[in-house]
XYZ file of C-alpha atoms in Angstrom:
601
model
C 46.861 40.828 143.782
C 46.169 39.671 140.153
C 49.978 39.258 139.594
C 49.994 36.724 142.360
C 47.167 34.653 141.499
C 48.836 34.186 138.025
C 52.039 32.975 139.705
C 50.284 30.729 141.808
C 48.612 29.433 137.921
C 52.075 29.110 137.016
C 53.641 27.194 139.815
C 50.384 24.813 139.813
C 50.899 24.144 135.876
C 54.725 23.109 136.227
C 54.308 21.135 139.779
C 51.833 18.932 137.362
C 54.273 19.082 134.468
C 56.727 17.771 136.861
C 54.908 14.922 138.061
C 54.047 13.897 134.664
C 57.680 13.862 133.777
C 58.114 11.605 136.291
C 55.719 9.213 135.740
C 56.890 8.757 132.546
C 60.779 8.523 133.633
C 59.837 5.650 135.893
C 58.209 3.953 132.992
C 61.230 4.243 130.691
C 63.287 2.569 133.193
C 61.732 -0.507 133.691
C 63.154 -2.870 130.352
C 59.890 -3.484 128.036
C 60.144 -7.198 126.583
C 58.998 -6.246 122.920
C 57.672 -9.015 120.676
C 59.644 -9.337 117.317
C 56.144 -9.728 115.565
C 55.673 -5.974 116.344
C 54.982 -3.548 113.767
C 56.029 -0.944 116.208
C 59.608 -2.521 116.546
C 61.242 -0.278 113.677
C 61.014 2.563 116.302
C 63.864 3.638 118.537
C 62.125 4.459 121.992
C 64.267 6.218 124.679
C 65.169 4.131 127.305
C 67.269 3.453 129.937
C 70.924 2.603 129.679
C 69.788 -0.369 132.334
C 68.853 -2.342 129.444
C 72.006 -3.140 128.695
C 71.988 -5.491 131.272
C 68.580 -7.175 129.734
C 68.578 -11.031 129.446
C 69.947 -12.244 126.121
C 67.126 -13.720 124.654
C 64.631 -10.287 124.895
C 64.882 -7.948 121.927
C 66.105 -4.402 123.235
C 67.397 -1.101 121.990
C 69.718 0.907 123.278
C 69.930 4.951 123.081
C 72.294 7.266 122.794
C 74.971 6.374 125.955
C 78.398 6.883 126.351
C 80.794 5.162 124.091
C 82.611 3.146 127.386
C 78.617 1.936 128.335
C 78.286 1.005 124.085
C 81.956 -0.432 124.093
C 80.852 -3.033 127.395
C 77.963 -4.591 125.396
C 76.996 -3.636 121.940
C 73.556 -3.589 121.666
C 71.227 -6.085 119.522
C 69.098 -4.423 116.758
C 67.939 -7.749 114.648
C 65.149 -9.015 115.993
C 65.912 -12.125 117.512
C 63.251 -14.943 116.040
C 64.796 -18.082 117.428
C 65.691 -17.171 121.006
C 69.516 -16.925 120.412
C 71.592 -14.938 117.931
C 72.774 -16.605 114.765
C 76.126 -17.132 115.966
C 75.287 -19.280 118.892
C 72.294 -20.605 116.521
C 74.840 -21.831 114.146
C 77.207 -23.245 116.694
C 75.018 -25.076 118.688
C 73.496 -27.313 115.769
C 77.087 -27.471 114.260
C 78.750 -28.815 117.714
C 75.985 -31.019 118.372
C 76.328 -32.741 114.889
C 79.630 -33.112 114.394
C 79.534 -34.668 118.100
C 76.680 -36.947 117.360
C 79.290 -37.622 113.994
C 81.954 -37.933 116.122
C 80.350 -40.656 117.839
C 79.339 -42.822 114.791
C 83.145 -42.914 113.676
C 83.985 -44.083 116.580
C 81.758 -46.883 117.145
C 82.822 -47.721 113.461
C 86.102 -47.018 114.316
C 86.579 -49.586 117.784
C 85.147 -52.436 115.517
C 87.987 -52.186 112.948
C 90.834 -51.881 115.481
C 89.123 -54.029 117.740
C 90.001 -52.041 120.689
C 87.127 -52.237 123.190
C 84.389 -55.438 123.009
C 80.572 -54.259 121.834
C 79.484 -54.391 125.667
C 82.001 -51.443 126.014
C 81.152 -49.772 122.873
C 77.406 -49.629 123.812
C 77.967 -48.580 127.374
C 80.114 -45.541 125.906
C 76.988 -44.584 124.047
C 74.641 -44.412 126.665
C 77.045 -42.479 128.708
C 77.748 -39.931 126.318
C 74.034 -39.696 126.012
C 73.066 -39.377 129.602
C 76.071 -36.593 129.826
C 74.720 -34.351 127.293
C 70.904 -35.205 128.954
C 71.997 -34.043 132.247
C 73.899 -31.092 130.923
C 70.837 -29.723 128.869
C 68.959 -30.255 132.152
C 70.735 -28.235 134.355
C 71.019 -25.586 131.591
C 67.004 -25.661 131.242
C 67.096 -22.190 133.091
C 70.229 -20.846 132.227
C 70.529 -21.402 128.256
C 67.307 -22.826 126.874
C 68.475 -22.913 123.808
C 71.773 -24.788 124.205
C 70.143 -27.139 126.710
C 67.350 -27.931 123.824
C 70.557 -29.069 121.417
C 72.048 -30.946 124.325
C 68.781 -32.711 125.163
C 68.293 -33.597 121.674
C 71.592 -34.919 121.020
C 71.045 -36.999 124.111
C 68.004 -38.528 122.865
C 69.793 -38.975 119.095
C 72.607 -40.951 120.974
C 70.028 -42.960 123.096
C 68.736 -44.235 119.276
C 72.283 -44.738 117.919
C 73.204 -46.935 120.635
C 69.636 -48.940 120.676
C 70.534 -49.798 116.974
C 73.881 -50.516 117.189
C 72.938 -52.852 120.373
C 70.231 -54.674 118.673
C 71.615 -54.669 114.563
C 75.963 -54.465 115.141
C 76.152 -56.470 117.976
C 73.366 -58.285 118.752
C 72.938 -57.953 122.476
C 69.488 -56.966 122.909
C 67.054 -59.048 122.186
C 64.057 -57.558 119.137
C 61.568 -57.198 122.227
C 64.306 -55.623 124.934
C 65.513 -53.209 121.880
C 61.867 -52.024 120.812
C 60.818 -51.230 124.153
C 64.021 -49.063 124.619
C 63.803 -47.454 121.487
C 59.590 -46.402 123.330
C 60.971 -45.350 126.346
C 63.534 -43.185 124.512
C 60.688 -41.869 121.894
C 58.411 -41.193 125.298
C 61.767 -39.490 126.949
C 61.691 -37.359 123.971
C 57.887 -36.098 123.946
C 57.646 -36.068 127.789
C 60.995 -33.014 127.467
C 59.385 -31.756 124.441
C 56.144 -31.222 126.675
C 57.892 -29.493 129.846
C 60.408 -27.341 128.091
C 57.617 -26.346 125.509
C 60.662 -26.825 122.465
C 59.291 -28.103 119.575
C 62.223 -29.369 118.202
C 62.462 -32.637 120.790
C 58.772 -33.182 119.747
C 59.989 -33.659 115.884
C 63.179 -35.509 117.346
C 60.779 -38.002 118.756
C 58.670 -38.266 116.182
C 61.219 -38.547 113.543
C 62.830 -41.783 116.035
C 59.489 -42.926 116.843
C 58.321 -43.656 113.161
C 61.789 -44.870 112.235
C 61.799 -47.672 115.055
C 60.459 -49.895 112.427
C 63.843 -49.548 110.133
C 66.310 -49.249 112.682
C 65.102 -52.520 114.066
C 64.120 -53.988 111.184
C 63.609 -57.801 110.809
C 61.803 -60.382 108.892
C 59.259 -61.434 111.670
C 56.948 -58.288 111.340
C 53.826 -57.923 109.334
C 52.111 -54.241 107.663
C 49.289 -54.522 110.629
C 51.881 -54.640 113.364
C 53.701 -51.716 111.727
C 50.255 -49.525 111.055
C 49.337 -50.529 114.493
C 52.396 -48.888 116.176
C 52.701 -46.290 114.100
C 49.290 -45.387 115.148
C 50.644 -45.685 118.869
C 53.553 -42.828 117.678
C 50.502 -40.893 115.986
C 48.633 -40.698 119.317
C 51.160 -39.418 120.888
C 52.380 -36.453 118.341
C 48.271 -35.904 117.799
C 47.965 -35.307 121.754
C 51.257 -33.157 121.622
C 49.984 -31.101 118.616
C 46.558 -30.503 119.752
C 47.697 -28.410 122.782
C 51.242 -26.761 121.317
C 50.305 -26.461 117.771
C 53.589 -26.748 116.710
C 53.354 -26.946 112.539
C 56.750 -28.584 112.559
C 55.637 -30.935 114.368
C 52.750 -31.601 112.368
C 54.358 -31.992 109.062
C 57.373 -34.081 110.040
C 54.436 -36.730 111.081
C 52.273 -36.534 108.189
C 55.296 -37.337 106.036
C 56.905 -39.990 108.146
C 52.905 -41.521 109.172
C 52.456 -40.929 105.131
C 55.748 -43.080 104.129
C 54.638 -46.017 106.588
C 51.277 -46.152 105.332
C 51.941 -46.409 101.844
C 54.540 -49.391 102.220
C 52.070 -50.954 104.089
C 49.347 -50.539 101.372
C 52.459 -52.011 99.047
C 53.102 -54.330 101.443
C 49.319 -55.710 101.789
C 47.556 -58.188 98.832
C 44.563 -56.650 97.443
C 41.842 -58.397 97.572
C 41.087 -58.079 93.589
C 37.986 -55.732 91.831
C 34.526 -55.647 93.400
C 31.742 -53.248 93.185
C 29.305 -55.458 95.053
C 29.439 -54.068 98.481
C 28.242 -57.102 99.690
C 30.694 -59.398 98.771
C 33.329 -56.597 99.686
C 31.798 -56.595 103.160
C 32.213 -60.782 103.476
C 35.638 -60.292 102.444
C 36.274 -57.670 104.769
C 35.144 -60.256 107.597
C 36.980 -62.729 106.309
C 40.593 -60.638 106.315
C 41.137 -59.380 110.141
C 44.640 -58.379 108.887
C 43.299 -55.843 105.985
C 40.589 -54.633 108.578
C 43.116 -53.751 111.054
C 45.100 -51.650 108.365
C 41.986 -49.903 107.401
C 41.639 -48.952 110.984
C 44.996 -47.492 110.938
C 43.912 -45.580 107.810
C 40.817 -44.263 109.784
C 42.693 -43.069 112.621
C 44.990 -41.413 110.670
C 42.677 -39.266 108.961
C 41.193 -38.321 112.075
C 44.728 -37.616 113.310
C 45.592 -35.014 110.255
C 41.527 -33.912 109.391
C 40.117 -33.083 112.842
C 42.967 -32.901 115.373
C 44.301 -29.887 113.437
C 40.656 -28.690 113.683
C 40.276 -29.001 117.196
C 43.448 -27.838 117.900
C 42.696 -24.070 116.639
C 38.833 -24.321 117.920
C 41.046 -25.066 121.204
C 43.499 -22.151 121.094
C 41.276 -19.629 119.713
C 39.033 -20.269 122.870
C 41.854 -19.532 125.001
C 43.093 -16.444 123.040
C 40.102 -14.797 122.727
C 39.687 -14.634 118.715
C 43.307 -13.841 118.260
C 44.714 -14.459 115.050
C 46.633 -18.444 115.438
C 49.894 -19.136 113.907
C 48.389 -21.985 112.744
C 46.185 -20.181 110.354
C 48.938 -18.379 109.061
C 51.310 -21.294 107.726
C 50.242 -23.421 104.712
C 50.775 -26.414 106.223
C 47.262 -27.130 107.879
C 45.245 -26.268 104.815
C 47.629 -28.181 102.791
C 47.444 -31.707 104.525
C 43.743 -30.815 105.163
C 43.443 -31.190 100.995
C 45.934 -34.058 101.078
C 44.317 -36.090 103.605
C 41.031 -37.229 102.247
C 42.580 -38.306 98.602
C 44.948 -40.333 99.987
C 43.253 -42.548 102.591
C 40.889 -43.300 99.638
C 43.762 -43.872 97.198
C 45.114 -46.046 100.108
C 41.587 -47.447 100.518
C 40.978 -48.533 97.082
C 44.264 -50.325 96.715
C 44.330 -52.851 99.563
C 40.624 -53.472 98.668
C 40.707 -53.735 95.438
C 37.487 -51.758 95.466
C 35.927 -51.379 91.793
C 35.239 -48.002 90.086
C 31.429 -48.056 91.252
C 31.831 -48.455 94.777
C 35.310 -46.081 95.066
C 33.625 -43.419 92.872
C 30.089 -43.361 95.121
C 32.964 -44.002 98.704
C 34.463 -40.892 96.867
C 30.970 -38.857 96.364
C 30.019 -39.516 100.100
C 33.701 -37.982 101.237
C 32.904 -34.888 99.405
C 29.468 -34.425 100.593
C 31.320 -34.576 104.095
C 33.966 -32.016 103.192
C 31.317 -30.189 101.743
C 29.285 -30.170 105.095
C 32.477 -29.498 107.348
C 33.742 -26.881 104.901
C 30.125 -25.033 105.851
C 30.586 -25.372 109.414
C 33.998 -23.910 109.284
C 33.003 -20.853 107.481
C 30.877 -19.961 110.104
C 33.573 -18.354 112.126
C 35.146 -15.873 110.409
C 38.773 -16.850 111.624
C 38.053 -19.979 109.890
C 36.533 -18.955 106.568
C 40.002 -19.862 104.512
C 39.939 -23.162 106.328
C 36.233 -24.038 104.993
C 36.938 -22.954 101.868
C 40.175 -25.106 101.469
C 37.213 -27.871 102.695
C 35.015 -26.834 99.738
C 38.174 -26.893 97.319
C 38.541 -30.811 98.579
C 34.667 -31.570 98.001
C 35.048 -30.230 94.251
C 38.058 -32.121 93.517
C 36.592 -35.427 95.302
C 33.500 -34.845 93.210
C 35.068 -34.436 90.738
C 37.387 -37.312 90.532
C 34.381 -39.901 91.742
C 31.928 -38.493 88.584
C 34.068 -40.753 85.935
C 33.716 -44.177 88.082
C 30.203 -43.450 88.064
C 28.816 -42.080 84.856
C 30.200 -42.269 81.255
C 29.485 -41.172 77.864
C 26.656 -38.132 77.158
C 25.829 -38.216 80.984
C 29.037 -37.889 82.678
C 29.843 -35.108 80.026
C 26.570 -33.301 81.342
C 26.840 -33.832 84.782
C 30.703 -32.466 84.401
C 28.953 -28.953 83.015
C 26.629 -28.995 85.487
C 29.184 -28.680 88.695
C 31.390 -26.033 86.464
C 28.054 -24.070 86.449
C 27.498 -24.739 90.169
C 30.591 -24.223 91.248
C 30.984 -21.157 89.410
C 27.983 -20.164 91.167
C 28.783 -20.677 94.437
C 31.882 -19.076 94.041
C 30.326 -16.381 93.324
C 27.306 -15.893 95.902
C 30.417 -16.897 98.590
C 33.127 -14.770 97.367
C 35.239 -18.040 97.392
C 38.382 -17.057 95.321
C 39.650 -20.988 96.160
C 36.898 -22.709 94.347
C 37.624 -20.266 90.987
C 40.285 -22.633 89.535
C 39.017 -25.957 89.845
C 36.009 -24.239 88.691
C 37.772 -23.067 85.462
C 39.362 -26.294 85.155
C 35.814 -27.993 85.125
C 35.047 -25.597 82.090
C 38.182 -26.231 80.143
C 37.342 -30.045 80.105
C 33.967 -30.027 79.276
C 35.037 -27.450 76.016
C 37.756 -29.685 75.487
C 35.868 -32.791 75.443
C 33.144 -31.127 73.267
C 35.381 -30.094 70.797
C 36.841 -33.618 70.673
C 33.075 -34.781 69.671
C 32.141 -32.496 67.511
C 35.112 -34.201 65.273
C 33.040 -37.437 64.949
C 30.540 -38.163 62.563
C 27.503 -40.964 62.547
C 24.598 -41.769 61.203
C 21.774 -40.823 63.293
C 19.154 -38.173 62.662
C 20.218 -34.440 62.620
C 19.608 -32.589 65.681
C 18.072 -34.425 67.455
C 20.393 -37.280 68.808
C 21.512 -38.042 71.939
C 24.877 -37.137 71.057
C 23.870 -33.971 69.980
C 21.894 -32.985 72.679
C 23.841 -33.682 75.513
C 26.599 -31.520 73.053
C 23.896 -28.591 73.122
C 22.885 -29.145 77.137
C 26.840 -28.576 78.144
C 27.313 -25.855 76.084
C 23.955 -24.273 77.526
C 25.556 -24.740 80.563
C 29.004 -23.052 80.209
C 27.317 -20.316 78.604
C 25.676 -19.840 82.444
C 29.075 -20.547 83.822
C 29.836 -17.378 81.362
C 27.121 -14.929 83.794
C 28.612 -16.012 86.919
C 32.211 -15.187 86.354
C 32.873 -11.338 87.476
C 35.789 -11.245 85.506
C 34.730 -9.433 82.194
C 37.537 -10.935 79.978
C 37.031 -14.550 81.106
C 33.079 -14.356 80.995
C 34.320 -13.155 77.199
C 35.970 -15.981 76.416
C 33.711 -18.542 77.815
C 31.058 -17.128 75.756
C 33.384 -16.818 72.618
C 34.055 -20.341 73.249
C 30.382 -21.443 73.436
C 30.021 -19.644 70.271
C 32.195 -21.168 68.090
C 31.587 -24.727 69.402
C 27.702 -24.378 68.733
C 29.101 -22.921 64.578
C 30.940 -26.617 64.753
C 28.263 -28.245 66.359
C 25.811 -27.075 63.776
C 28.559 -27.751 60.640
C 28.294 -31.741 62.073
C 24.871 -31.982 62.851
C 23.757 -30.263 58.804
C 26.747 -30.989 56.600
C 25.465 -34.078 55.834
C 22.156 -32.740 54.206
C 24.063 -30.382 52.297
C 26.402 -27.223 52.666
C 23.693 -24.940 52.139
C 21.788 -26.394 55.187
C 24.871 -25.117 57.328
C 24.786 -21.779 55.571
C 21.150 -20.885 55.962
C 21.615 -22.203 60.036
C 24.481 -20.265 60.725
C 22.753 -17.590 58.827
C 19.478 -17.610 60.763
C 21.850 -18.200 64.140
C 23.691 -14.820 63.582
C 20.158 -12.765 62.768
C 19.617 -14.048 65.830
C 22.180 -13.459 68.150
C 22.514 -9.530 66.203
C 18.305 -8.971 67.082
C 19.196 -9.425 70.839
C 22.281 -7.485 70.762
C 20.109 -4.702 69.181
C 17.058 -4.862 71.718
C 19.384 -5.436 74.333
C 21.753 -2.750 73.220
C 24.898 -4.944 74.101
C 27.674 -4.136 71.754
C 29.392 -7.864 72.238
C 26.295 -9.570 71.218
C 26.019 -6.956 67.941
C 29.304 -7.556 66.982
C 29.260 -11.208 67.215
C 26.340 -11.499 65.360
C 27.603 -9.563 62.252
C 30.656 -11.199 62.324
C 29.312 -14.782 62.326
C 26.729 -13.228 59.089
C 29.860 -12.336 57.423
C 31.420 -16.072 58.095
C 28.089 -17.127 56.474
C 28.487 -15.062 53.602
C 32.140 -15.835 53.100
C 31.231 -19.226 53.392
C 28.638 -19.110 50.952
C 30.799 -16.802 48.724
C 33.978 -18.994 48.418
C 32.301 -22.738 49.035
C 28.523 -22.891 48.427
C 28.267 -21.078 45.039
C 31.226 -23.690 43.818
C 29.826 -26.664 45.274
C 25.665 -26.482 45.407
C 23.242 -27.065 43.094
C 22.053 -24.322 40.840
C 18.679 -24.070 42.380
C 20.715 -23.576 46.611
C 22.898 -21.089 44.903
C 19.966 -18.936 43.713
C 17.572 -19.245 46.638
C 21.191 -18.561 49.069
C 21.674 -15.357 47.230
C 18.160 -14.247 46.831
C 17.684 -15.115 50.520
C 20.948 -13.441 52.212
C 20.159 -10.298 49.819
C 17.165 -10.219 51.341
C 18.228 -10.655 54.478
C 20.842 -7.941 54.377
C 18.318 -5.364 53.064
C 15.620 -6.606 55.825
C 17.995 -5.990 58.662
C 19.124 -2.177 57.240
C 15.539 -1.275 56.879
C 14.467 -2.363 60.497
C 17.697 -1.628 62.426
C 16.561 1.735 63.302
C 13.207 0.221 64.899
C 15.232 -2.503 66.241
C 18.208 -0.945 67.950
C 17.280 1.753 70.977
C 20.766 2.814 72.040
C 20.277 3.929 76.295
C 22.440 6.429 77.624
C 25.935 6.382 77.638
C 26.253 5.404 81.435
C 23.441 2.220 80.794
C 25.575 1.170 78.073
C 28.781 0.882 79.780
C 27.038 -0.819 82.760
C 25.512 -3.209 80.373
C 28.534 -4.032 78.478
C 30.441 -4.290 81.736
C-alpha cells in the first residue's frame, strides 16, 4: 500500500515537471525582439531554429542547428544599432550620393553641350526627384531604411533643381523659387514626422536654413533673414520637442548660430551707451534692430527651454526612465552656449556699454542661477541644473569686470571663489569645482601682480593693502571648503607666501628689520596654533617661515642695519628661540594618534 502511494508521488511530480517543460518550450518558440541597449545581449539563449526566419532589422541569435539550416541564412551576432547591417548601411548612402552627384554633372554637363534647353533640364530634376520620392514611399513598409535614403535624396533633388531654376536659368521668379524651396523644407519635416527618421528632419533643416544662400540676392535685409530663419526654427523646435532627436538639435543650433551672427555683422551698431534710457529711445527709434533682437529672443527660447520641456515631456510619458537626451552632451552643451552668445550678439548690434551689458549679464545669471535650482529638484535632472549653475558662475563672472574695477572688483572676485567653493561643497556639485578653481587662480594671480608695486601711502593700512589682505582672507576660506587635502594645501601655501610678500611691501620701506621682526612675530604665531591645535601643517609652516626670518636676518639684516637693529634682532630672536623651547611642552598637547590623523586630514 505504501509502495503505491509513493508511485502515485512520483507520477504527480513528473506530470508537473512535464507541464513546466512545456510552458517553457512554447516560450522559446515565439522570436523575442531584444533591444541592442541590453546588458543581457552577450548571452546565447536557446531558441528556436524559427528565428531564422526573423525580420532583418530585429537582433537574433541562433543555436546550435544543422549546418544545411546555418548554410540557408547565417545568423547576425552584431548588434544591429542603425536598423540595417553595415553593408546595406554603406551602400545606401553611397548610391544615393553618387546619384544625387550624378545628377549635378549632368545638369553641368547639358549646359556645355547644349543638348536639352533649361526648361528640359529642370523638368529632368523634378522627375528624378519625384521617382526616388515615390519609390521610398512604397518601400516605407518594406525597407525603412532604404526608403529613408530614397526620400531624402528626393527632397535633396527637389533643392538642386529650385536653385538651378531660380540662379542657372532664371525661370522662377525670387518669390515663385522661395516658396518652393518652403514647400520642399515642409515636404521634408512633414516625412520626417510620419516615418519618425530623423535624418529627413536634419535634411530639412539643413535646406531650410540654407534657402537664404541658395537664393541669394541683393534685395534682402538681416531682419528678413532672422525673421525666416525663426519661421525654420519653429518648425525644427516643434519637431524636437516631441522626437528629441539630438541630431536634429545640433544641426539647427549651428546653422540658426551661423545666420545669426552674419546678421549681427550684417546690422550697424548703434555706438556705446550705458544710459538705459537713451538705449531705450534708440531702440524705438530702430524697428529694424528691434526685430533682430526678437529673433535673438526666440532663439534662446528655442535652444534654453524647448530642450527643457522636451525631457519634462518625455520623462512624463516614460515614467522616470532614463532619456537619451540626458545621456548625449549635446543638450548641456548648447544649454552653456546659449546664454553667452545672445548677449555677445546683444551687445554688438546695440552697442551697449560695459555698465549696462555687465548688470544685462548679472541679471542672466541670477536667472540661470534660479532655473539651475529648479532643475535640481528632480533627480533625473540634477546634471542639467548644475550645467545651469556652471552658466550663472561664468556669466557672473564675466559681468563683475564691466561693473567694478580696481580694489573692489579684486574683492568681490574672492568673494564668489569662496562662495562658489562653498556651494560646491554643501551641493556635491563636481561642475562648479573648476570655474571655482579658476576664480582662485586669478585672484592669487592678480595679487601677486600687486604686491610688485610700490607707493607712497601709509603702511598697512591703505586701501591697497587692505583689499590685498581681505582676498587673501578669503582664499584662505576657499582653502576649508575644498575636500581635496592636497589642493586645500596649496591654497593655503599660497595664501602664505603672498601675505610674507605682502608684508615685505607694506614694511620694507621703514626698514629691513621691520620685515624681519613681522615675519618673525607672524611665524610665532602661526607655530602657537599649530601647537594648541596639534596640526602638524600649521607647526611646520610656522618653523619654517622662523627659519626664513632668521636666514633673512642672518645673510641681509646684520649686513645692511644699523648697529643698534642688529643687536636688538639678535637679542630678540635669541630670546625668542629660548622662549618657545621652554614653553613648548605647556604649549603643545599631542591627542591620540587617531585625533591627529583626523585633524591633519
Amino acid at each position: 500500500m505504501a509502495d503505491n502511494v509513493d508511485l502515485e508521488k512520483r507520477i504527480a511530480h513528473l506530470e508537473l515537471v512535464v507541464s513546466d517543460l512545456q510552458k517553457t518550450l512554447e516560450k522559446l518558440t515565439v522570436p523575442p525582439r531584444l533591444d541592442a541597449s541590453d546588458p543581457e545581449l552577450n548571452v546565447r539563449p536557446a531558441v528556436s531554429p524559427k528565428l531564422l526566419q526573423a525580420p532583418q532589422d530585429e537582433v537574433v541569435f541562433v543555436s546550435d542547428v544543422s549546418d544545411a539550416q546555418r548554410k540557408q541564412r547565417p545568423a547576425l551576432k552584431i548588434p544591429n544599432l542603425v536598423g540595417v547591417n553595415r553593408e546595406e548601411f554603406w551602400l545606401n548612402r553611397l548610391g544615393i550620393g553618387l546619384l544625387l552627384l550624378g545628377v549635378a554633372f549632368l545638369f553641368k554637363y547639358s549646359i556645355d553641350q547644349g543638348w536639352i534647353i533649361p526648361e528640359v533640364r529642370v523638368g529632368f530634376g523634378l522627375g528624378l526627384g519625384c521617382v526616388l520620392f515615390f519609390l521610398g514611399w512604397r518601400l516605407q513598409q518594406q525597407r525603412s531604411a532604404l526608403s529613408q535614403i530614397l526620400i531624402g535624396g528626393s527632397i535633396g533633388t527637389f533643392y538642386i533643381t529650385g536653385f538651378a531654376a531660380y540662379q542657372l536659368y532664371q525661370l522662377l521668379a525670387y518669390p515663385a523659387a522661395f516658396v518652393w524651396m518652403v514647400l520642399v523644407t515642409l515636404l521634408a519635416f512633414v516625412m520626417s514626422w510620419r516615418s519618425s527618421q530623423a535624418v529627413l528632419a536634419v535634411v530639412g533643416a539643413i535646406g531650410g536654413l540654407g534657402t537664404p544662400f541658395l537664393l541669394y540676392s541683393d534685395q534682402g535685409s538681416p531682419v528678413t533673414l532672422v525673421a525666416y530663419t525663426c519661421l525654420i526654427l519653429i518648425g525644427t523646435s516643434g519637431i524636437y520637442f516631441y522626437k528629441s532627436w539630438q541630431s536634429l538639435l545640433w544641426t539647427t543650433y549651428i546653422g540658426v548660430g551661423m545666420i545669426f551672427g552674419w546678421s549681427v555683422i550684417s546690422s550697424v551698431s548703434l555706438g556705446g551707451t550705458d544710459n538705459y534710457g537713451k538705449w531705450l529711445k534708440v531702440a524705438i527709434a530702430n524697428p529694424d534692430l528691434m526685430g533682430i533682437q526678437t529673433g535673438f529672443l526666440l532663439g534662446w527660447v528655442a535652444f534654453a527651454i524647448i530642450p527643457i520641456a522636451s525631457v519634462l515631456f518625455q520623462l512624463k510619458r516614460s515614467n522616470s526612465t532614463p532619456l537619451a537626451a540626458l545621456r548625449t552632451p549635446t543638450i548641456y552643451a548648447i544649454a552653456f552656449l546659449t546664454p553667452l552668445g545672445l548677449l555677445l550678439a546683444t551687445g554688438t548690434i546695440w552697442g551697449l556699454g560695459r555698465q549696462l551689458l555687465g548688470w544685462l549679464t548679472v541679471a542672466a545669471a541670477l536667472l540661470y542661477g534660479a532655473g539651475g535650482s529648479a532643475l535640481r529638484q528632480r533627480n533625473q535632472l540634477k546634471l542639467l541644473g548644475n550645467t545651469h549653475w556652471l552658466t550663472a558662475v561664468v556669466l557672473f563672472s564675466l559681468a563683475l569686470p564691466a561693473i567694478f574695477q580696481g580694489h573692489v572688483l579684486l574683492m568681490i572676485l574672492a568673494l564668489e571663489a569662496l562662495l562658489v567653493h562653498t556651494v560646491a561643497r554643501r551641493t556635491a556639485t563636481p561642475q562648479l569645482l573648476v570655474p571655482a578653481h579658476l576664480l582662485s587662480a586669478t585672484v592669487s594671480c592678480w595679487i601677486l601682480v600687486r604686491l610688485d608695486a610700490t607707493v607712497n601711502v601709509p603702511m598697512l593700512f591703505n586701501p591697497r593693502a587692505l583689499a590685498d589682505l581681505v582676498a587673501m582672507g578669503l582664499l584662505l576660506l576657499a582653502s576649508l571648503m575644498i575636500r581635496a587635502k592636497s589642493m586645500a594645501r596649496l591654497y593655503q601655501l599660497v595664501v602664505h607666501f603672498e601675505l610674507l610678500i605682502w608684508l615685505w611691501r607694506e614694511l620694507a620701506a621703514q626698514g629691513a628689520g621691520y620685515v624681519t621682526v613681522a615675519w618673525g612675530i607672524y611665524a610665532i604665531g602661526v607655530l602657537i596654533v599649530g601647537l594648541r591645535q596639534d596640526w602638524s601643517a600649521l607647526r611646520w609652516t610656522g618653523l619654517a617661515t622662523l627659519l626664513l626670518a632668521v636666514s633673512k636676518l642672518i645673510l641681509y639684516d646684520l649686513a645692511n642695519v644699523e648697529a643698534l637693529w642688529r643687536i636688538l634682532l639678535s637679542l630678540g630672536f635669541g630670546a625668542v628661540f629660548l622662549g618657545l623651547s621652554y614653553a613648548l611642552q605647556v604649549l603643545w598637547k599631542p591627542k591620540a594618534s587617531q585625533d591627529i590623523s583626523e585633524r591633519d586630514a
